[in-house]
Coordinates of C-alpha atoms in Angstrom, one line a residue:
Chain A
X1391 CA -1.8 86.5 -34.9
X1392 CA -5.0 88.4 -35.6
X1393 CA -7.2 87.4 -38.5
X1394 CA -10.2 89.7 -38.0
X1395 CA -10.4 90.4 -41.7
X1396 CA -10.1 86.8 -43.0
X1397 CA -13.4 85.2 -43.5
X1398 CA -13.4 81.4 -43.9
X1399 CA -14.5 80.4 -47.3
X1400 CA -17.5 78.7 -45.9
X1401 CA -18.8 81.9 -44.4
X1402 CA -18.6 83.6 -47.8
X1403 CA -20.8 80.8 -49.0
X1404 CA -23.2 81.5 -46.1
X1405 CA -23.2 85.2 -47.0
X1406 CA -23.9 84.3 -50.5
X1407 CA -26.9 82.2 -49.4
X1408 CA -28.2 85.1 -47.4
X1409 CA -28.1 87.4 -50.3
X1410 CA -29.8 84.8 -52.4
X1411 CA -32.6 84.5 -50.0
X1412 CA -33.1 88.2 -49.7
X1413 CA -33.5 88.2 -53.4
X1414 CA -36.1 85.6 -53.2
X1415 CA -38.1 87.4 -50.6
X1416 CA -38.9 91.0 -49.7
X1417 CA -37.9 90.7 -46.1
X1418 CA -34.1 90.7 -45.8
X1419 CA -32.7 88.0 -43.6
X1420 CA -29.3 89.7 -43.9
X1421 CA -30.6 92.3 -41.4
X1422 CA -31.2 89.4 -39.0
X1423 CA -28.1 87.4 -39.8
X1424 CA -24.9 88.5 -38.2
X1425 CA -21.6 86.8 -38.6
X1426 CA -19.0 87.2 -35.8
X1427 CA -15.5 86.6 -36.8
X1428 CA -13.0 85.7 -34.1
X1429 CA -9.3 85.4 -33.7
X1430 CA -8.1 82.0 -32.7
X1431 CA -6.9 81.6 -29.2
X1432 CA -4.1 79.3 -27.9
X1433 CA -3.6 78.1 -31.5
X1434 CA -7.0 76.5 -31.7
X1435 CA -9.1 77.4 -34.7
X1436 CA -12.6 78.7 -33.7
X1437 CA -15.4 76.4 -34.7
X1438 CA -18.3 77.4 -36.9
X1439 CA -21.5 76.9 -35.0
X1440 CA -25.1 77.8 -36.1
X1441 CA -27.3 78.8 -33.2
X1442 CA -31.0 78.5 -34.2
X1443 CA -33.8 80.4 -32.6
X1444 CA -35.7 78.4 -30.1
X1445 CA -39.0 77.2 -31.5
X1446 CA -42.3 76.2 -29.7
X1447 CA -42.4 72.8 -28.1
X1448 CA -45.9 72.5 -29.6
X1449 CA -48.1 74.8 -31.7
X1450 CA -47.4 78.5 -31.7
X1451 CA -45.6 80.8 -29.2
X1452 CA -47.6 83.3 -27.2
X1453 CA -46.2 86.9 -27.4
X1454 CA -44.6 86.4 -24.0
X1455 CA -43.1 83.1 -24.9
X1456 CA -41.7 84.5 -28.1
X1457 CA -39.9 87.3 -26.3
X1458 CA -38.5 84.9 -23.6
X1459 CA -37.3 82.4 -26.2
X1460 CA -35.6 85.1 -28.2
X1461 CA -33.8 86.5 -25.1
X1462 CA -32.5 83.0 -24.3
X1463 CA -31.3 82.5 -27.9
X1464 CA -29.6 85.8 -27.9
X1465 CA -27.8 85.2 -24.6
X1466 CA -26.5 81.9 -25.8
X1467 CA -25.2 83.5 -29.0
X1468 CA -23.5 86.3 -27.1
X1469 CA -21.9 83.8 -24.7
X1470 CA -20.5 81.6 -27.4
X1471 CA -19.3 84.5 -29.4
X1472 CA -17.6 86.0 -26.3
X1473 CA -15.8 82.7 -25.6
X1474 CA -13.5 83.3 -28.7
X1475 CA -13.9 79.6 -29.5
X1476 CA -16.7 79.9 -32.1
X1477 CA -17.8 81.8 -35.2
X1478 CA -21.5 82.1 -34.4
X1479 CA -24.0 82.2 -37.2
X1480 CA -27.4 83.3 -36.1
X1481 CA -30.0 81.2 -37.8
X1482 CA -33.6 82.3 -37.5
X1483 CA -36.8 80.4 -38.3
X1484 CA -37.4 82.6 -41.3
X1485 CA -34.3 81.2 -43.0
X1486 CA -35.5 77.8 -42.1
X1487 CA -39.0 78.4 -43.5
X1488 CA -37.6 79.7 -46.8
X1489 CA -35.2 76.8 -47.2
X1490 CA -37.9 74.4 -46.2
X1491 CA -35.4 72.4 -44.2
X1492 CA -35.6 70.6 -41.0
X1493 CA -32.9 70.7 -38.3
X1494 CA -31.6 67.3 -39.4
X1495 CA -30.7 68.4 -42.9
X1496 CA -27.0 68.0 -42.2
X1497 CA -26.2 68.1 -45.9
X1498 CA -27.7 71.6 -46.0
X1499 CA -25.9 72.8 -42.9
X1500 CA -22.6 71.4 -44.3
X1501 CA -23.1 73.5 -47.4
X1502 CA -23.7 76.5 -45.2
X1503 CA -20.3 75.9 -43.6
X1504 CA -21.6 74.9 -40.2
X1505 CA -19.6 72.4 -38.3
X1506 CA -22.2 72.2 -35.5
X1507 CA -25.8 73.2 -35.1
X1508 CA -27.5 74.1 -31.8
X1509 CA -31.3 73.9 -31.9
X1510 CA -34.0 73.9 -29.3
X1511 CA -37.5 74.2 -28.1
X1512 CA -39.0 76.5 -25.5
X1513 CA -42.1 76.4 -23.3
X1514 CA -43.4 78.7 -20.6
X1515 CA -44.7 76.4 -17.9
X1516 CA -46.7 77.2 -14.7
X1517 CA -43.7 77.1 -12.5
X1518 CA -41.1 78.4 -14.9
X1519 CA -39.1 78.0 -18.1
X1520 CA -38.5 74.8 -19.9
X1521 CA -35.9 74.5 -22.7
X1522 CA -34.8 71.4 -24.6
X1523 CA -31.7 71.8 -26.7
X1524 CA -29.8 69.5 -29.0
X1525 CA -26.3 70.0 -30.4
X1526 CA -25.5 68.3 -33.7
X1527 CA -22.2 67.4 -35.3
X1528 CA -22.8 68.2 -39.0
X1529 CA -19.7 66.3 -40.2
X1530 CA -20.5 63.1 -38.5
X1531 CA -24.3 63.3 -38.9
X1532 CA -24.9 62.7 -35.2
X1533 CA -26.3 64.3 -32.1
X1534 CA -23.6 65.4 -29.6
X1535 CA -25.9 66.0 -26.7
X1536 CA -29.5 66.7 -25.8
X1537 CA -30.7 68.2 -22.5
X1538 CA -33.7 69.6 -20.8
X1539 CA -33.3 72.7 -18.6
X1540 CA -35.9 73.9 -16.2
X1541 CA -35.7 77.0 -14.0
X1542 CA -37.7 79.9 -12.4
X1543 CA -38.6 82.7 -14.8
X1544 CA -36.3 85.0 -12.8
X1545 CA -33.3 82.9 -13.6
X1546 CA -33.6 83.1 -17.4
X1547 CA -30.0 84.4 -17.8
X1548 CA -28.7 81.6 -15.6
X1549 CA -30.5 79.0 -17.8
X1550 CA -29.0 80.5 -21.0
X1551 CA -25.5 80.5 -19.4
X1552 CA -25.9 76.9 -18.4
X1553 CA -26.7 75.9 -22.0
X1554 CA -23.6 77.9 -23.2
X1555 CA -21.4 76.1 -20.6
X1556 CA -22.6 72.7 -21.8
X1557 CA -22.0 73.6 -25.5
X1558 CA -18.4 74.7 -24.7
X1559 CA -17.7 71.7 -22.6
X1560 CA -19.1 69.2 -25.1
X1561 CA -17.2 70.7 -28.0
X1562 CA -13.9 71.7 -26.5
X1563 CA -13.6 69.8 -23.3
X1564 CA -13.0 73.1 -21.4
X1565 CA -15.2 74.4 -18.7
X1566 CA -17.4 77.3 -19.9
X1567 CA -17.0 80.6 -18.0
X1568 CA -20.5 81.8 -18.2
X1569 CA -21.8 80.8 -14.8
X1570 CA -18.8 82.5 -13.1
X1571 CA -19.0 85.7 -11.1
X1572 CA -17.1 88.9 -11.1
X1573 CA -16.7 90.4 -7.6
X1574 CA -15.6 93.9 -7.0
X1575 CA -15.5 96.7 -4.5
X1576 CA -17.8 99.6 -5.0
X1577 CA -18.7 102.9 -3.3
X1578 CA -22.1 103.0 -5.0
X1579 CA -23.9 102.9 -1.7
X1580 CA -21.5 105.1 0.2
X1581 CA -19.0 102.8 2.0
X1582 CA -16.7 100.6 0.0
X1583 CA -18.6 97.3 0.1
X1584 CA -18.2 94.2 -2.0
X1585 CA -20.6 93.3 -4.8
X1586 CA -20.7 90.6 -7.5
X1587 CA -22.3 90.2 -10.9
X1588 CA -22.4 87.8 -13.9
X1589 CA -19.4 88.0 -16.4
X1590 CA -21.5 90.2 -18.6
X1591 CA -22.4 92.7 -15.9
X1592 CA -26.0 91.5 -15.2
X1593 CA -27.4 90.4 -11.8
X1594 CA -25.4 92.8 -9.6
X1595 CA -25.8 91.8 -5.9
X1596 CA -24.3 93.4 -2.8
X1597 CA -22.3 90.9 -0.7
X1598 CA -21.2 92.8 2.4
X1599 CA -22.8 95.4 4.7
X1600 CA -19.7 96.1 6.8
X1601 CA -20.1 99.9 6.9
X1602 CA -16.4 100.1 6.4
X1603 CA -13.7 100.0 3.8
X1604 CA -13.5 96.5 2.1
X1605 CA -10.7 95.8 -0.4
X1606 CA -9.0 93.3 -2.7
X1607 CA -11.6 90.5 -2.9
X1608 CA -10.3 87.1 -4.1
X1609 CA -12.4 83.9 -4.6
X1610 CA -11.5 80.5 -3.1
X1611 CA -10.6 78.0 -5.8
X1612 CA -14.2 76.5 -5.7
X1613 CA -15.7 79.9 -6.0
X1614 CA -17.8 79.5 -2.9
X1615 CA -15.9 81.8 -0.6
X1616 CA -14.4 85.3 -0.9
X1617 CA -11.5 86.6 1.1
X1618 CA -11.0 90.3 1.5
X1619 CA -9.4 93.0 3.6
X1620 CA -11.7 95.0 5.8
X1621 CA -11.3 97.9 8.3
X1622 CA -14.6 96.8 10.0
X1623 CA -12.9 96.5 13.3
X1624 CA -10.4 99.3 12.8
X1625 CA -7.3 97.4 11.7
X1626 CA -7.0 96.2 8.1
X1627 CA -7.8 92.5 8.8
X1628 CA -8.4 89.6 6.5
X1629 CA -12.0 88.4 6.4
X1630 CA -13.7 85.5 4.7
X1631 CA -17.2 85.5 3.4
X1632 CA -19.1 82.3 2.8
X1633 CA -21.2 83.1 -0.3
X1634 CA -23.5 80.1 0.1
X1635 CA -24.4 80.9 3.8
X1636 CA -23.9 84.7 3.5
X1637 CA -21.8 84.8 6.7
X1638 CA -18.4 86.3 7.2
X1639 CA -15.7 86.0 9.9
X1640 CA -12.2 87.3 10.5
X1641 CA -9.3 85.0 9.7
X1642 CA -6.1 87.0 10.1
X1643 CA -5.8 90.0 12.4
X1644 CA -2.1 90.5 12.9
X1645 CA -1.0 93.9 13.9
X1646 CA -0.7 96.1 10.8
X1647 CA -1.7 95.1 7.3
X1648 CA -3.4 91.8 6.5
X1649 CA -3.8 92.6 2.8
X1650 CA -3.7 91.5 -0.8
X1651 CA -4.5 87.8 0.1
X1652 CA -4.6 85.2 -2.7
X1653 CA -5.7 81.6 -2.4
X1654 CA -3.5 78.9 -3.9
X1655 CA -5.2 77.1 -6.7
X1656 CA -4.8 73.8 -4.8
X1657 CA -6.7 75.4 -1.9
X1658 CA -4.0 74.6 0.7
X1659 CA -2.5 78.0 1.4
X1660 CA -3.2 81.7 1.3
X1661 CA -0.4 84.1 0.4
X1662 CA -0.8 87.6 1.8
X1663 CA 1.0 90.8 2.9
X1664 CA 1.6 91.2 6.6
X1665 CA 3.5 94.1 8.2
X1666 CA 3.6 92.5 11.7
X1667 CA 7.4 92.3 11.6
X1668 CA 7.8 96.0 10.8
X1669 CA 7.7 95.9 7.0
X1670 CA 5.4 94.7 4.2
X1671 CA 6.5 91.0 3.6
X1672 CA 4.7 88.0 2.0
X1673 CA 3.6 85.2 4.2
X1674 CA 1.8 81.9 3.8
X1675 CA -1.1 81.2 6.2
X1676 CA -3.7 78.5 6.4
X1677 CA -7.5 79.2 6.1
X1678 CA -7.7 79.6 9.9
X1679 CA -5.1 82.4 9.8
X1680 CA -2.1 80.6 11.3
X1681 CA 1.2 81.8 9.8
X1682 CA 2.9 78.8 8.1
X1683 CA 5.9 80.6 6.6
X1684 CA 7.5 84.0 5.9
X1685 CA 8.5 84.1 2.2
X1686 CA 10.3 87.4 1.7
X1687 CA 13.1 89.1 3.7
X1688 CA 13.8 92.5 2.4
X1689 CA 13.6 96.0 3.8
X1690 CA 11.4 97.2 0.9
X1691 CA 7.7 96.7 0.1
X1692 CA 6.9 93.2 -0.9
X1693 CA 3.2 92.8 -1.8
X1694 CA 0.5 91.5 -4.2
X1695 CA 1.3 87.7 -4.3
X1696 CA -0.3 85.7 -7.2
X1697 CA -0.1 81.9 -7.6
X1698 CA 1.0 79.9 -10.6
X1699 CA -1.8 77.5 -11.7
X1700 CA 0.1 74.5 -10.2
X1701 CA 0.5 76.3 -6.9
X1702 CA 4.3 75.9 -7.1
X1703 CA 5.3 79.5 -7.7
X1704 CA 4.3 82.9 -6.6
X1705 CA 4.7 86.2 -8.5
X1706 CA 4.7 89.4 -6.5
X1707 CA 5.6 93.1 -6.5
X1708 CA 8.7 94.5 -4.8
X1709 CA 10.3 97.9 -4.9
X1710 CA 13.7 96.4 -3.7
X1711 CA 15.3 97.7 -6.9
X1712 CA 14.1 101.3 -6.3
X1713 CA 10.7 101.1 -8.0
X1714 CA 7.9 98.5 -8.0
X1715 CA 8.8 95.5 -10.3
X1716 CA 7.4 92.0 -10.7
X1717 CA 9.4 89.1 -9.2
X1718 CA 8.8 85.3 -9.2
X1719 CA 9.8 82.9 -6.5
X1720 CA 9.0 79.3 -5.5
X1721 CA 6.1 78.9 -3.1
X1722 CA 8.7 78.3 -0.3
X1723 CA 10.5 81.6 -1.1
X1724 CA 13.4 80.0 -2.9
X1725 CA 14.7 80.7 -6.5
X1726 CA 13.8 84.4 -6.6
X1727 CA 14.1 86.1 -10.0
X1728 CA 13.0 89.4 -11.4
X1729 CA 10.5 89.2 -14.3
X1730 CA 10.1 92.8 -15.5
X1731 CA 12.9 95.1 -16.6
X1732 CA 11.3 97.2 -19.4
X1733 CA 9.0 99.7 -17.6
X1734 CA 9.8 101.7 -14.5
X1735 CA 6.8 101.1 -12.3
X1736 CA 5.1 97.7 -12.5
X1737 CA 2.6 96.3 -10.0
X1738 CA -0.5 94.1 -9.5
X1739 CA 0.7 90.9 -11.1
X1740 CA -1.9 88.2 -11.9
X1741 CA -0.8 84.8 -13.2
X1742 CA -2.8 83.5 -16.2
X1743 CA -4.8 80.3 -15.4
X1744 CA -3.1 79.0 -18.6
X1745 CA 0.2 79.4 -16.9
X1746 CA 2.1 81.1 -19.7
X1747 CA 1.6 84.8 -19.0
X1748 CA 1.4 87.4 -16.2
X1749 CA -0.8 90.4 -16.5
X1750 CA 0.2 93.5 -14.5
X1751 CA -0.2 97.3 -14.3
X1752 CA 2.5 99.7 -15.5
X1753 CA 2.8 103.5 -15.1
X1754 CA 3.0 105.4 -18.4
X1755 CA 3.2 109.1 -19.2
X1756 CA -0.6 109.3 -19.3
X1757 CA -1.6 107.1 -16.3
X1758 CA -1.7 103.4 -15.6
X1759 CA -2.1 100.6 -18.2
X1760 CA -2.6 96.9 -18.3
X1761 CA 0.2 94.8 -19.8
X1762 CA 0.9 91.1 -20.3
X1763 CA 4.3 89.5 -20.4
X1764 CA 5.5 85.9 -21.0
X1765 CA 7.1 84.0 -18.1
X1766 CA 10.3 84.2 -20.1
X1767 CA 10.2 88.0 -19.8
X1768 CA 9.5 88.3 -23.5
X1769 CA 6.4 89.6 -25.5
X1770 CA 5.6 92.6 -23.4
X1771 CA 2.3 94.0 -24.6
X1772 CA 0.5 97.1 -23.4
X1773 CA -3.2 96.3 -23.8
X1774 CA -5.0 99.5 -22.8
X1775 CA -4.6 103.3 -23.4
X1776 CA -6.5 106.3 -22.1
X1777 CA -7.3 107.1 -18.5
X1778 CA -6.0 104.8 -15.7
X1779 CA -6.4 101.1 -16.2
X1780 CA -5.8 99.0 -13.1
X1781 CA -6.4 95.9 -11.1
X1782 CA -6.3 93.3 -13.9
X1783 CA -7.6 89.8 -13.2
X1784 CA -7.9 86.8 -15.6
X1785 CA -11.1 85.0 -16.6
X1786 CA -11.0 81.3 -15.4
X1787 CA -10.2 80.2 -19.0
X1788 CA -7.4 82.6 -19.4
X1789 CA -8.9 84.1 -22.6
X1790 CA -10.1 87.4 -21.1
X1791 CA -9.2 90.0 -18.5
X1792 CA -11.3 92.1 -16.2
X1793 CA -10.0 95.4 -14.9
X1794 CA -11.0 98.8 -13.6
X1795 CA -10.7 102.0 -15.5
X1796 CA -11.5 105.7 -15.1
X1797 CA -11.5 106.4 -18.9
X1798 CA -15.0 107.8 -18.7
X1799 CA -14.1 110.0 -15.7
X1800 CA -15.4 107.5 -13.2
X1801 CA -14.0 104.1 -12.2
X1802 CA -15.9 101.3 -13.8
X1803 CA -15.3 97.6 -14.4
X1804 CA -14.4 96.4 -17.9
X1805 CA -13.6 93.1 -19.6
X1806 CA -11.4 92.6 -22.7
X1807 CA -9.9 89.7 -24.7
X1808 CA -6.4 88.5 -23.8
X1809 CA -4.9 90.7 -26.6
X1810 CA -6.7 93.9 -25.6
X1811 CA -9.5 93.7 -28.1
X1812 CA -13.2 94.0 -27.4
X1813 CA -12.9 96.3 -24.3
X1814 CA -16.4 96.4 -22.8
X1815 CA -17.8 98.2 -19.7
X1816 CA -19.9 96.0 -17.5
X1817 CA -20.8 98.4 -14.6
X1818 CA -22.1 101.9 -14.4
X1819 CA -22.6 104.7 -11.9
X1820 CA -18.9 105.0 -11.0
X1821 CA -16.9 104.0 -7.9
X1822 CA -16.2 100.5 -9.0
X1823 CA -12.8 98.9 -8.3
X1824 CA -10.7 95.8 -7.8
X1825 CA -12.5 93.1 -9.8
X1826 CA -11.8 89.4 -9.5
X1827 CA -13.3 86.5 -11.4
X1828 CA -14.5 83.0 -10.3
X1829 CA -15.1 80.0 -12.5
X1830 CA -18.4 78.9 -11.0
X1831 CA -20.9 79.8 -8.4
Chain B
X1238 CA -23.7 139.2 -18.0
X1239 CA -21.3 136.3 -17.7
X1240 CA -18.7 138.3 -15.9
X1241 CA -21.3 139.6 -13.5
X1242 CA -22.4 136.0 -12.8
X1243 CA -18.9 135.0 -12.0
X1244 CA -18.4 138.0 -9.8
X1245 CA -21.6 137.2 -7.8
X1246 CA -20.5 133.6 -7.5
X1247 CA -17.1 134.8 -6.2
X1248 CA -18.6 137.1 -3.7
X1249 CA -20.9 134.3 -2.5
X1250 CA -18.0 132.0 -2.1
X1251 CA -16.0 134.5 -0.2
X1252 CA -19.0 135.0 2.2
X1253 CA -19.4 131.2 2.5
X1254 CA -15.7 130.6 3.4
X1255 CA -15.6 133.5 5.8
X1256 CA -18.6 132.1 7.5
X1257 CA -17.6 128.5 7.9
X1258 CA -13.8 128.5 8.0
X1259 CA -13.7 126.5 11.2
X1260 CA -10.6 125.5 13.1
X1261 CA -10.2 122.1 11.4
X1262 CA -10.4 123.6 8.0
X1263 CA -7.6 126.0 9.0
X1264 CA -5.3 123.2 10.0
X1265 CA -5.6 121.8 6.5
X1266 CA -5.1 125.3 4.9
X1267 CA -1.9 125.8 6.8
X1268 CA -0.3 122.7 5.3
X1269 CA -1.2 123.7 1.7
X1270 CA 1.7 125.0 -0.3
X1271 CA -0.2 128.4 -0.4
X1272 CA 0.8 131.9 0.5
X1273 CA 0.4 132.2 4.3
X1274 CA -1.5 135.5 4.2
X1275 CA -4.7 133.5 3.2
X1276 CA -4.8 131.8 6.5
X1277 CA -3.8 135.0 8.2
X1278 CA -6.8 136.9 6.8
X1279 CA -9.2 134.1 7.8
X1280 CA -7.7 134.0 11.3
X1281 CA -8.4 137.7 11.8
X1282 CA -12.0 137.1 10.8
X1283 CA -12.5 134.4 13.4
X1284 CA -14.5 135.5 16.4
X1285 CA -12.7 135.1 19.7
X1286 CA -13.8 131.7 21.1
X1287 CA -15.8 131.8 24.4
X1288 CA -14.7 129.8 27.5
X1289 CA -17.4 127.2 26.8
X1290 CA -16.1 126.7 23.2
X1291 CA -12.6 126.2 24.5
X1292 CA -13.8 123.5 26.9
X1293 CA -15.9 121.8 24.2
X1294 CA -13.2 121.9 21.6
X1295 CA -11.8 118.4 21.2
X1296 CA -8.2 118.0 22.4
X1297 CA -7.2 117.2 18.9
X1298 CA -8.0 120.7 17.8
X1299 CA -6.4 122.3 20.9
X1300 CA -3.2 120.2 20.3
X1301 CA -3.4 120.8 16.5
X1302 CA -0.9 118.1 15.7
X1303 CA 0.4 119.1 12.2
X1304 CA 0.0 117.0 9.2
X1305 CA 3.0 116.0 7.1
X1306 CA 3.3 115.3 3.3
X1307 CA 5.4 113.2 1.1
X1308 CA 6.8 112.9 -2.4
X1309 CA 5.3 110.5 -5.0
X1310 CA 6.0 106.9 -4.2
X1311 CA 8.3 107.9 -1.3
X1312 CA 8.2 107.7 2.5
X1313 CA 11.3 109.7 3.5
X1314 CA 10.7 112.7 5.8
X1315 CA 11.3 116.0 4.0
X1316 CA 13.2 118.7 6.1
X1317 CA 10.2 121.0 6.4
X1318 CA 8.0 118.2 7.8
X1319 CA 10.7 117.1 10.2
X1320 CA 10.1 120.6 11.7
X1321 CA 6.4 119.8 11.9
X1322 CA 7.1 116.5 13.7
X1323 CA 9.4 118.3 16.1
X1324 CA 6.6 120.7 17.0
X1325 CA 4.2 117.7 17.3
X1326 CA 6.7 116.0 19.7
X1327 CA 6.9 119.2 21.8
X1328 CA 3.1 119.2 22.2
X1329 CA 3.0 115.5 23.0
X1330 CA 5.5 116.1 25.8
X1331 CA 3.2 118.8 27.2
X1332 CA 0.3 116.3 27.3
X1333 CA 2.0 113.1 28.5
X1334 CA -1.3 111.1 28.8
X1335 CA -2.2 111.7 25.2
X1336 CA -1.9 108.6 22.9
X1337 CA -2.0 109.0 19.2
X1338 CA -2.6 107.0 16.0
X1339 CA -0.6 108.0 13.0
X1340 CA -2.6 107.4 9.8
X1341 CA -0.5 106.9 6.6
X1342 CA -2.2 107.9 3.4
X1343 CA -1.3 107.9 -0.3
X1344 CA -2.5 109.6 -3.5
X1345 CA -4.7 107.7 -5.9
X1346 CA -2.0 106.7 -8.3
X1347 CA -0.7 103.1 -8.0
X1348 CA -2.5 100.0 -6.9
X1349 CA -4.6 99.6 -3.8
X1350 CA -2.3 96.9 -2.3
X1351 CA 1.0 98.7 -3.0
X1352 CA -0.4 102.0 -1.6
X1353 CA -1.5 100.1 1.6
X1354 CA 2.1 99.1 2.1
X1355 CA 3.4 102.6 1.2
X1356 CA 1.0 104.3 3.6
X1357 CA 2.2 102.1 6.4
X1358 CA 5.8 103.0 5.6
X1359 CA 4.9 106.7 5.8
X1360 CA 3.2 106.2 9.2
X1361 CA 6.1 104.2 10.5
X1362 CA 8.6 106.9 9.3
X1363 CA 6.9 109.5 11.4
X1364 CA 6.4 107.1 14.3
X1365 CA 10.2 106.3 14.4
X1366 CA 11.1 110.0 14.2
X1367 CA 8.8 110.8 17.2
X1368 CA 10.3 107.9 19.2
X1369 CA 13.8 109.3 18.4
X1370 CA 12.6 112.6 19.8
X1371 CA 11.8 111.0 23.1
X1372 CA 8.1 110.1 22.8
X1373 CA 7.3 106.8 24.5
X1374 CA 6.7 104.1 21.8
X1375 CA 3.6 102.9 23.7
X1376 CA 1.9 106.2 23.0
X1377 CA 2.1 105.9 19.2
X1378 CA 0.3 103.4 17.1
X1379 CA 0.1 103.4 13.3
X1380 CA -2.4 102.4 10.6
X1381 CA -2.4 102.7 6.8
X1382 CA -5.4 103.6 4.7
X1383 CA -3.5 103.5 1.5
X1384 CA -5.4 105.5 -1.1
X1385 CA -8.8 104.8 0.5
X1386 CA -9.3 108.0 2.3
X1387 CA -8.3 111.0 0.3
X1388 CA -8.6 114.6 1.7
X1389 CA -9.1 116.0 -1.8
X1390 CA -11.0 113.9 -4.3
X1391 CA -9.7 115.7 -7.3
X1392 CA -7.3 114.1 -9.8
X1393 CA -4.5 116.7 -10.1
X1394 CA -1.1 117.5 -8.6
X1395 CA -2.4 119.7 -5.9
X1396 CA -4.9 117.0 -4.7
X1397 CA -2.2 114.3 -4.9
X1398 CA 0.2 116.4 -2.8
X1399 CA -2.5 116.9 -0.1
X1400 CA -3.4 113.2 -0.1
X1401 CA 0.1 111.9 0.4
X1402 CA 0.2 112.5 4.1
X1403 CA 0.4 111.4 7.7
X1404 CA -2.4 112.5 10.0
X1405 CA -2.0 112.4 13.8
X1406 CA -5.2 111.4 15.6
X1407 CA -5.6 111.4 19.3
X1408 CA -6.9 108.0 20.5
X1409 CA -6.9 108.6 24.3
X1410 CA -6.0 111.2 26.9

């Protein structure tokens, strides 16, 4: 599956070019030219894309403009590289100068092994940033899209992520994940409040000020609302936070637990754990909190429901067989089956947005680790090791996972690729738990 | 030098604990799987409370409803803690107006959601036992805090044992 070490031939050619140029000139472009090699995902071959530095719209950059332009370029490169859909070649203006090419020299790009080239201009205007980018298809000698982006200077990262999203969408037809948010619970300010940040950990913002314990946030399918369990009024009730308006209200306050809620992808139902009938069972409610149906009937703990992407099935945890294991049922409670048999304590299932896998947490000799398993019960993979690794959640495109881990001694939020590679910490300061990921904001 | 430093630290700690080992601290100490003479020594060092102090002492501390503990991932009542519950029931019968909330807690291992459910099972187990001992069900409510409110923040067996517990809080009297 992995092909980290296999460079496409064209990239060797590119490397050769770089060496050639460094021979021509004292300054080594190799030092500025990085090549990221990615494993293919979902059977699709990553695409070679050259991302050129933004150049001045007119004349020369001021020092400030130069720095801003270079930040934007780097964020776009990092995004595209993170997506696993591209091999990103970083092309700087120095290379261009030496080659004496212009951006439309498709023959030259083709020889360098680029399938697509992203170029652009930058200008610092009075009221903010202006970027114009163009994406070219080298094979077909044509422009794929061209677009002007304008934003406040404080939203530089947002602008860069918007460019990356458009590149991904235009080349793959999939929605880019770069404008999504990762929400999590954190004790950084004392109480356990909810926060969110960009997928890369930037732009952290506090969302609640409930002075209480807030747990298990989950986004609505449109990413505009967040449901969570809060002890704000004493009992663990289910609350909903409107992210656009910044207002929250209680939606389910049955006696006992109102916890581990999860919104169906079609937006019609919420599945959650209630203990109002004397035991932890899974129920469907509407977004006003009315109970529509009780789905489990077993004198054991049934919790942590997660929806299939088509909203027709629900996976959940139950200890009905003596220890927590993952089960799957239809969204009306029928056709119950057990998914996990191999490990003796499995919990926190989350269904991949691609539909084929479920990620969960297992207890090992050293602590807790994140696993994935196919819906057939095959291909069990343990993706983490060291410390406790908990609360997995999929990226909206199903190519990444976010989770919490205390591997450094403190609980922090991490992301990784679907196969466990590229584990990266995105928070600091400790006390960060329970991440969840939205497709857009 | 190093040894002297440790000795000084030890003495300071002893003085500190002797000075501030309040009633509430002692309740926790009693439930620890520790030699009982530790609490005995501390008790003898306690000054006799004055009349004012007794009146101002919250009922919770006068009643001293004992905490109970559980095995990992279990909510069954262990024999030694059934004895604690029987003692709690005796006290509750002495104060028939007292209403209590049983808080179920878990150690940090396992997920937030599962531990919420497990904590509730633990609270409910104690609630049912007290009801069977003749306490009116309307006097006992329950809540689960899962693993959100540990007594001991450390990450070891001793801390986990302490944190897997039911606490009995007085809500009205």
